[in-house]
CSV table of C-alpha atoms and ligand atoms in Angstrom, one decimal:
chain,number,residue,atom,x,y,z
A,1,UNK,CA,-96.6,83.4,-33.9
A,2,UNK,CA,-98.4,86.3,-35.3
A,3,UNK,CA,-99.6,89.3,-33.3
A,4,UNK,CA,-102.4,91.6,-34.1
A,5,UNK,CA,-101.8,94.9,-33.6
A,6,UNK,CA,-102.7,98.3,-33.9
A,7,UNK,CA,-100.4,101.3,-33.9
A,8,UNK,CA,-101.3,103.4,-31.0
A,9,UNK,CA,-102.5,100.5,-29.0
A,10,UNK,CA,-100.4,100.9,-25.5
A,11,UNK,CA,-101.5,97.0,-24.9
A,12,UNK,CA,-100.3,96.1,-27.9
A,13,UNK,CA,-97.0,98.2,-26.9
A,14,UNK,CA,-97.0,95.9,-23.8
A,15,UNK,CA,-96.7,93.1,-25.5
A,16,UNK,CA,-94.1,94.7,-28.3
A,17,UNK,CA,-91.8,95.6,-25.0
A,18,UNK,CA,-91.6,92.5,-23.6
A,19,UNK,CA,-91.3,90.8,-26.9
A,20,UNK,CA,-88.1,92.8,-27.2
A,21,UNK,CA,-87.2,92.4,-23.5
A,22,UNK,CA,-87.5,88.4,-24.1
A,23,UNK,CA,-85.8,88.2,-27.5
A,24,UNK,CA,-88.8,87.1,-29.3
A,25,UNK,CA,-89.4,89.8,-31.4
A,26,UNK,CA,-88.0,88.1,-34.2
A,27,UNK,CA,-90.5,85.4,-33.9
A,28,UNK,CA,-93.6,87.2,-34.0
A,29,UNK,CA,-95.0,88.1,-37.5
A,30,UNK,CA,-97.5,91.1,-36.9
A,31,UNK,CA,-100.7,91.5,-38.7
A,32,UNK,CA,-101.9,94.9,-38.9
A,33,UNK,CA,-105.4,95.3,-37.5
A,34,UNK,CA,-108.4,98.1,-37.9
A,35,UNK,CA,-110.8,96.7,-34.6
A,36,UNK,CA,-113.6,98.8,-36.4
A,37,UNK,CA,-113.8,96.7,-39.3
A,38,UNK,CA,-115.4,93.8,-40.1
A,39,UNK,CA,-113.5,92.4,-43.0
A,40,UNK,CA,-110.4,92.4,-40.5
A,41,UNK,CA,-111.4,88.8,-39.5
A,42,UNK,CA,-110.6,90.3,-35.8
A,43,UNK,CA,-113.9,89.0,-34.0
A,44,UNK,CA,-113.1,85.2,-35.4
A,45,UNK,CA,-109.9,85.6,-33.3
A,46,UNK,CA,-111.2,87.4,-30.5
A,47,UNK,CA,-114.8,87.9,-30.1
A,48,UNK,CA,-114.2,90.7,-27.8
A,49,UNK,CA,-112.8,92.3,-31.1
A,50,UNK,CA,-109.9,93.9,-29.1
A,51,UNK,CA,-106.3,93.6,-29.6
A,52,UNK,CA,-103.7,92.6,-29.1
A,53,UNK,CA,-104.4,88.9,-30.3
A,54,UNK,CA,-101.8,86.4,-30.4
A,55,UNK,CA,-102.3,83.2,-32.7
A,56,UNK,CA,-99.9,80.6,-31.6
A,57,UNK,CA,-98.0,78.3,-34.3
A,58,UNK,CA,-100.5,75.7,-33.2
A,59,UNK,CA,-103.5,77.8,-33.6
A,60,UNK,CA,-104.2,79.0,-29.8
A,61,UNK,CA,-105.2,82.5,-29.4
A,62,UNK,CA,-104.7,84.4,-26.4
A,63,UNK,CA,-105.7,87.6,-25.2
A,64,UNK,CA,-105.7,90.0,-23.4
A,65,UNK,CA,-102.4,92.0,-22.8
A,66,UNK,CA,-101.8,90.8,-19.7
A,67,UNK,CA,-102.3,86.7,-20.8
A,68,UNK,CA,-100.4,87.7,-23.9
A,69,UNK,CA,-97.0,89.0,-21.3
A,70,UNK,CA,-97.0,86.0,-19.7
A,71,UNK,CA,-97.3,83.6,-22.5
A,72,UNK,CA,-94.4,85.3,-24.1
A,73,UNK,CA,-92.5,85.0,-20.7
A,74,UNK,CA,-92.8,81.4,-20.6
A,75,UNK,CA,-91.3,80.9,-23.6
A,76,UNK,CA,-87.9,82.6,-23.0
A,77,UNK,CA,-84.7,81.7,-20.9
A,78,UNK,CA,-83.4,84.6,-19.8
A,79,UNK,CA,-84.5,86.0,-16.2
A,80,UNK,CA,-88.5,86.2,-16.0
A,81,UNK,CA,-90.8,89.1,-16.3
A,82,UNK,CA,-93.1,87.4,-14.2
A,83,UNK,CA,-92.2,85.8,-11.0
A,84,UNK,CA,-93.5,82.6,-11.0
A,85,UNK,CA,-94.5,82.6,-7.0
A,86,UNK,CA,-94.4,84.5,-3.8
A,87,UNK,CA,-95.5,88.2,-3.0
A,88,UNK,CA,-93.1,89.4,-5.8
A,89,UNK,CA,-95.5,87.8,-8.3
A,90,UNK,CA,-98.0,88.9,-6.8
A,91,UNK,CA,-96.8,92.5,-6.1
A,92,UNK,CA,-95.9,92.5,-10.4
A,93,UNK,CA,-99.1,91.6,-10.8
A,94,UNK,CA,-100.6,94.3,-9.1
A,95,UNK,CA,-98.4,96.6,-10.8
A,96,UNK,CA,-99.8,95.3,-14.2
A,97,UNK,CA,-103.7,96.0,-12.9
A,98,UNK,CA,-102.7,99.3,-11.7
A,99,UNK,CA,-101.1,100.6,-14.9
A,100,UNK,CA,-103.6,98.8,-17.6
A,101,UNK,CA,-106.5,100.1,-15.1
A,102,UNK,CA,-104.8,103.7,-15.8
A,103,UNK,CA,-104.7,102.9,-19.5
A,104,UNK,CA,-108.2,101.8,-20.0
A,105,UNK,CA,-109.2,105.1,-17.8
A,106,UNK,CA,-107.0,106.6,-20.4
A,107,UNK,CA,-108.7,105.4,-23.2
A,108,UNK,CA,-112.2,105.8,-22.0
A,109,UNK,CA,-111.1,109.7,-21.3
A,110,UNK,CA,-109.9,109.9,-25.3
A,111,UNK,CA,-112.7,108.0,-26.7
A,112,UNK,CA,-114.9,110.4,-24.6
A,113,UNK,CA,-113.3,113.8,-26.1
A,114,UNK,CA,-113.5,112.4,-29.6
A,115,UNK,CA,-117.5,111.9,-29.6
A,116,UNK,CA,-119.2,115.5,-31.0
A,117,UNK,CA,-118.7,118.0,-28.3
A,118,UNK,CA,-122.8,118.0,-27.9
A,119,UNK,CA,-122.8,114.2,-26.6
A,120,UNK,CA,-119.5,114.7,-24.5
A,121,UNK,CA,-120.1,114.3,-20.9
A,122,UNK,CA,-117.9,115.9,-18.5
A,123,UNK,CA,-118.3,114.0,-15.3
A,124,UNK,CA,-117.4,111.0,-17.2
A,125,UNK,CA,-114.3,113.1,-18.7
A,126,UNK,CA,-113.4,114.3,-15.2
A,127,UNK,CA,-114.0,111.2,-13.8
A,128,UNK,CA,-111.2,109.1,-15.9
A,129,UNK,CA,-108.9,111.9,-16.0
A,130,UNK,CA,-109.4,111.2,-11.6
A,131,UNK,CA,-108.6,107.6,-12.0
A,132,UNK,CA,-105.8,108.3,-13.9
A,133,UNK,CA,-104.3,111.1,-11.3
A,134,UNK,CA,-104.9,109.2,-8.5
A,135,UNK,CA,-103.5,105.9,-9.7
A,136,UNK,CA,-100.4,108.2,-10.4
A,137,UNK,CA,-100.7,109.3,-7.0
A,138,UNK,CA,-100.1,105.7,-5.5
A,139,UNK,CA,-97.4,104.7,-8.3
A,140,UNK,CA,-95.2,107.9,-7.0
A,141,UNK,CA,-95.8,106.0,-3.8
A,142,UNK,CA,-94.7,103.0,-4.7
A,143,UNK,CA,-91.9,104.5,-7.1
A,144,UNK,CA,-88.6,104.2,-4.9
A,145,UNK,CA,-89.2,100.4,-5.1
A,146,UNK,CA,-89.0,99.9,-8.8
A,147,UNK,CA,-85.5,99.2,-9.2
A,148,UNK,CA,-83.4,96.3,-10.1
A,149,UNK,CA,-83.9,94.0,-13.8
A,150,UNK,CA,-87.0,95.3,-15.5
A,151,UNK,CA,-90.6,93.0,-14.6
A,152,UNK,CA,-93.4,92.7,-16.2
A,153,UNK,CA,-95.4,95.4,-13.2
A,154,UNK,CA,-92.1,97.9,-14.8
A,155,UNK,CA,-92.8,97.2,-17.9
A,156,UNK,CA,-96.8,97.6,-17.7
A,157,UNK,CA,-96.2,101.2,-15.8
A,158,UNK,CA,-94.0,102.4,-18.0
A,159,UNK,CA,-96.0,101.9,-21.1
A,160,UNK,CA,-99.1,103.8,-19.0
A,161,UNK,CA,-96.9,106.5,-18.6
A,162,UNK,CA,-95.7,106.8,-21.8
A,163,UNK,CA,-99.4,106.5,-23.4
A,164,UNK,CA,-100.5,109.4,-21.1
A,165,UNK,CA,-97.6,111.5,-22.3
A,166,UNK,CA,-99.1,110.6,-25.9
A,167,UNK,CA,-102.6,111.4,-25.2
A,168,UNK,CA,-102.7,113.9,-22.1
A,169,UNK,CA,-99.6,115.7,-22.2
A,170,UNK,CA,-101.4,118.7,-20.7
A,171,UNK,CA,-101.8,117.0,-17.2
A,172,UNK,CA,-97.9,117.5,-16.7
A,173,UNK,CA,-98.2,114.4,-14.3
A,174,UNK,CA,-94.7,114.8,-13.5
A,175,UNK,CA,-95.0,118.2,-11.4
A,176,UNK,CA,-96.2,116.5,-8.2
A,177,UNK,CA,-94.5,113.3,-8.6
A,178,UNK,CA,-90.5,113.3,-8.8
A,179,UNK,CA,-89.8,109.8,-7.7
A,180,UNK,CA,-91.7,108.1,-10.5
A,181,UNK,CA,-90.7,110.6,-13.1
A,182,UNK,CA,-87.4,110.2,-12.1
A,183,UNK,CA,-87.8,106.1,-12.7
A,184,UNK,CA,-89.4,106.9,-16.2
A,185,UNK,CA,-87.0,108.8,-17.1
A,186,UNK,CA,-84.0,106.6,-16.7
A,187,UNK,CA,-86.7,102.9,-17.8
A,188,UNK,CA,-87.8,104.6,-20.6
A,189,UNK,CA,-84.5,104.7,-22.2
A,190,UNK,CA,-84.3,101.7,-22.9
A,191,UNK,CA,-84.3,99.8,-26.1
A,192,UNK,CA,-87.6,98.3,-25.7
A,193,UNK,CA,-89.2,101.3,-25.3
A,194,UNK,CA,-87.3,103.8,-27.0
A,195,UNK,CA,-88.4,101.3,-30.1
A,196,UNK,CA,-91.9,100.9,-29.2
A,197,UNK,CA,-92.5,105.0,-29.1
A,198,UNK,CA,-96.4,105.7,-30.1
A,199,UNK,CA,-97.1,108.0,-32.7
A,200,UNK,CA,-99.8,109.1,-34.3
A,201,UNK,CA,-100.0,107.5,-38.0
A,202,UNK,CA,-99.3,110.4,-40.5
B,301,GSH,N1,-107.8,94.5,-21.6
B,301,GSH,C1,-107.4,94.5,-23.0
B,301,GSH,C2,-107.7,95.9,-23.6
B,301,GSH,C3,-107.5,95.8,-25.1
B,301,GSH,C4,-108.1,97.1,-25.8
B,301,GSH,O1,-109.0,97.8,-25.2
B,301,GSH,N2,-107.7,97.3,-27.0
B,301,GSH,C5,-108.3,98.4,-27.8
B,301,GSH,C6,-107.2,99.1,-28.6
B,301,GSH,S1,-106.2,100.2,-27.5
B,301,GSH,C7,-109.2,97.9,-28.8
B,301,GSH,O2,-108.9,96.9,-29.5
B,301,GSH,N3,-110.4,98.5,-29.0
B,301,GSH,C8,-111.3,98.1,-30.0
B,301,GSH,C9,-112.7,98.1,-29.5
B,301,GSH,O3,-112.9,98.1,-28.3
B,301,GSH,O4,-113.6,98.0,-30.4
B,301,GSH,C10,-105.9,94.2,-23.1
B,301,GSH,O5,-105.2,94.3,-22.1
B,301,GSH,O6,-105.5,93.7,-24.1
């Protein structure tokens, strides 16, 4: 299989997590990726032009992030990201919508700040950086149930927090919200994320 990627893509971390978390890592070759050029050959894959993208041995592509996860999770024996019925599938996959909907809020809010400061609006701006708070709000909620073997809703919440840290560090999310920083803390020590860390490419 081979994965397109970009560095600082937190949907492309997604899928690098639970590529680790699956033991498939080894079997994905990854194809580095600039979306904003042409000659990357990205649109014939996706015509979204968005990654992740992942090309199958036998030519399928799939995308997005979330189609991606549960490919990969099909493909694995050990105990499933996803599960397959009943409202703790669907309670996972509501986690999932929850965090990517804070990571495309996320996104929107950096893509915003990095247009010249004349064109900038600041509703919009404020508006994302809401979403993002207030999704927050209803994970710390929620946070005293995210225990026992890691899922796929984990997984996808721990990568939003970790991209907000990246980007937004000055909203010190944390301060009103022990419970979930408390769960972050302890999930995002593990391998698959400790290895998947974004950074900015020097
Ligand atoms: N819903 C998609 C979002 C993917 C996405 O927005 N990827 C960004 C990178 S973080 C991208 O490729 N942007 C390029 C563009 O929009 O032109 C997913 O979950 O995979």
């Amino acid at each position: 299989m081979k994965l397109r990627y970009s560095p600082t893509s937190p949907y492309v971390r997604k899928v690098n997590v639970v590529a680790i978390e699956t033991g498939l890592q080894d079997r994905i070759e990854r194809v580095p990726t600039v979306t904003a050029d042409p000659a990357s050959g990205l649109a014939k894959d996706n015509p979204l032009g968005k990654v992740p993208v992942l090309i199958t041995d036998d030519g399928m592509r799939f995308y997005d992030s979330p189609v991606i996860c549960e490919y990969l999770d099909s493909l694995h024996g050990r105990p499933k990201l996803i599960p397959s019925e009943g409202m703790a599938r669907w309670t996972v996959l509501r986690q999932q919508a929850l965090a990517d909907g804070v990571l495309d809020a996320a996104v929107l809010r950096l893509l915003e700040t990095r247009r010249p400061s004349t064109q900038q609006s600041t509703d919009w701006i404020e508006k994302q950086r809401g979403v993002i708070l207030r999704s927050l709000d209803a994970l710390e909620a929620e946070a005293k149930d995210l225990n026992g073997p890691a899922t796929m809703g984990q997984i996808a919440i721990a990568v939003a927090l970790g991209y907000v840290d990246f980007r937004f560090a000055g909203d010190k999310w944390r301060d009103r919200r022990p419970t979930l920083a408390g769960w972050y803390e302890t999930f995002s020590q593990r391998p698959s994320m400790t290895a998947t860390v974004p950074r900015d490419p020097s």
